[in-house]
Amino acid sequence: MAEAPDSHPTDAPGPGPGPEVLDAFASAKGFMPVDEGLALHAAATEAGLLGLPLLEIGTYCGRSTILLADAARRAGVTALTVDHHRGSEEQQPGWEYHDPGTVDAEVGLMDTLPTFRRTLHRAGLEDHVVALVGRSPRIAALWGTPLGMVFVDGGHTDEHATADYEGWAPHVAVGGLLAIHDVFPEPADEFTGQAPYRVHRRAVASGAFSEVSATGSLRVLRRTGPGPV
Ligand code: SAH
Ligand code: MG
């Protein structure tokens, strides 16, 4: 059967996720729309070419982790994902994004780690992922390995988003990618506020990153120089 001549753009960073990965992603609990997920997967696939680990802040139940894990598997690198698994402010009981199914009844607190483990296992991707369970700034303070990609999707307060940027952006290798989720330039657009937008502006203003793509609320930036972030 003849193929449409432009069905494989030559500048595409790599093939998208296969049907099994896409299914696992689409059926996983979480907060990443499919179009943004495809853009994240494309960025992670490209970043994987550097041969360095890909790191996510904000695992939740593993929805976006599936995409980083698939890209890592293809590139032969490791996906790392950071979360204390107790949920963000807006995910606590009584708040807009709360899911009662994430509460550990014995402890009386959210615990998304068991769901994350099941999600990754079902997707067949757990061998490609290392979960780092703890507060992002505490883990970042111990970190020393250059990263091919950092995906910031953790807490949405200025305190958390700024700490994620300051803790992890310096570890993005030159040529590597910084992706930021929930970037809303208009104040009224989203309940979770504009801290990620402010972090995005700061990254661009630093001169160390330049914008590669924007899909929905996902922004992808490339580290262009070794200077301070
Ligand atoms: N990437 C996920 C959504 C992440 S939600 C998806 O695709 O569905 C944000 C997550 O960040 C929550 O699970 C919360 O526990 C975590 N988080 C918030 N602040 C954090 C911090 N300071 N350190 C570690 N994890 C944090
Ligand atoms: Mg998000």
mmCIF file of C-alpha atoms and ligand atoms in Angstrom, residues 29-32 56-61 63-65 82-88 91 112 134-137 151 153-155 160 164, ligand 1:
data_model
loop_
_atom_site.group_PDB
_atom_site.id
_atom_site.type_symbol
_atom_site.label_atom_id
_atom_site.label_comp_id
_atom_site.label_asym_id
_atom_site.label_seq_id
_atom_site.Cartn_x
_atom_site.Cartn_y
_atom_site.Cartn_z
ATOM 1 C CA LYS A 29 -4.852 7.937 36.777
ATOM 2 C CA GLY A 30 -3.393 11.426 36.535
ATOM 3 C CA PHE A 31 -3.279 14.926 35.142
ATOM 4 C CA MET A 32 -1.777 14.868 31.662
ATOM 5 C CA GLU A 56 10.466 13.894 36.425
ATOM 6 C CA ILE A 57 9.328 15.836 39.495
ATOM 7 C CA GLY A 58 5.716 14.867 40.301
ATOM 8 C CA THR A 59 5.118 11.138 39.842
ATOM 9 C CA TYR A 60 1.585 11.011 41.312
ATOM 10 C CA CYS A 61 0.166 7.709 39.950
ATOM 11 C CA ARG A 63 0.640 8.654 34.164
ATOM 12 C CA SER A 64 3.376 10.858 32.666
ATOM 13 C CA THR A 65 6.090 8.546 34.032
ATOM 14 C CA VAL A 82 10.577 12.197 42.287
ATOM 15 C CA ASP A 83 7.574 12.455 44.627
ATOM 16 C CA HIS A 84 6.879 12.243 48.368
ATOM 17 C CA HIS A 85 3.593 10.596 47.294
ATOM 18 C CA ARG A 86 1.568 12.553 49.880
ATOM 19 C CA GLY A 87 -0.038 14.784 47.251
ATOM 20 C CA SER A 88 0.053 18.491 46.491
ATOM 21 C CA GLN A 91 -5.039 17.192 45.946
ATOM 22 C CA THR A 112 0.021 7.402 45.560
ATOM 23 C CA GLY A 134 10.931 12.111 49.191
ATOM 24 C CA ARG A 135 10.739 15.859 49.023
ATOM 25 C CA SER A 136 12.126 17.274 45.806
ATOM 26 C CA PRO A 137 14.531 19.830 47.366
ATOM 27 C CA PHE A 151 10.286 17.539 33.628
ATOM 28 C CA ASP A 153 5.295 18.732 37.308
ATOM 29 C CA GLY A 154 5.384 18.852 41.110
ATOM 30 C CA GLY A 155 3.863 21.292 43.599
ATOM 31 C CA HIS A 160 7.585 24.349 45.449
ATOM 32 C CA ASP A 164 12.085 22.465 41.794
HETATM 33 N N1 SAH B 1 2.893 13.968 36.529
HETATM 34 C C1 SAH B 1 1.640 13.516 37.123
HETATM 35 C C2 SAH B 1 0.960 14.563 37.979
HETATM 36 C C3 SAH B 1 1.777 15.089 39.120
HETATM 37 S S1 SAH B 1 0.768 15.855 40.347
HETATM 38 C C4 SAH B 1 0.700 13.009 36.040
HETATM 39 O O1 SAH B 1 1.077 12.915 34.869
HETATM 40 O O2 SAH B 1 -0.446 12.655 36.347
HETATM 41 C C5 SAH B 1 1.967 16.584 41.401
HETATM 42 C C6 SAH B 1 2.711 15.627 42.306
HETATM 43 O O3 SAH B 1 3.779 16.371 42.887
HETATM 44 C C7 SAH B 1 1.908 15.060 43.475
HETATM 45 O O4 SAH B 1 1.905 13.656 43.416
HETATM 46 C C8 SAH B 1 2.648 15.559 44.733
HETATM 47 O O5 SAH B 1 2.745 14.595 45.775
HETATM 48 C C9 SAH B 1 4.008 15.894 44.204
HETATM 49 N N2 SAH B 1 4.716 16.936 44.943
HETATM 50 C C10 SAH B 1 4.255 18.176 45.256
HETATM 51 N N3 SAH B 1 5.191 18.862 45.926
HETATM 52 C C11 SAH B 1 6.274 18.032 46.047
HETATM 53 C C12 SAH B 1 7.575 18.170 46.651
HETATM 54 N N4 SAH B 1 7.948 19.301 47.236
HETATM 55 N N5 SAH B 1 8.411 17.109 46.591
HETATM 56 C C13 SAH B 1 8.045 15.963 45.999
HETATM 57 N N6 SAH B 1 6.840 15.787 45.413
HETATM 58 C C14 SAH B 1 5.966 16.808 45.430
#
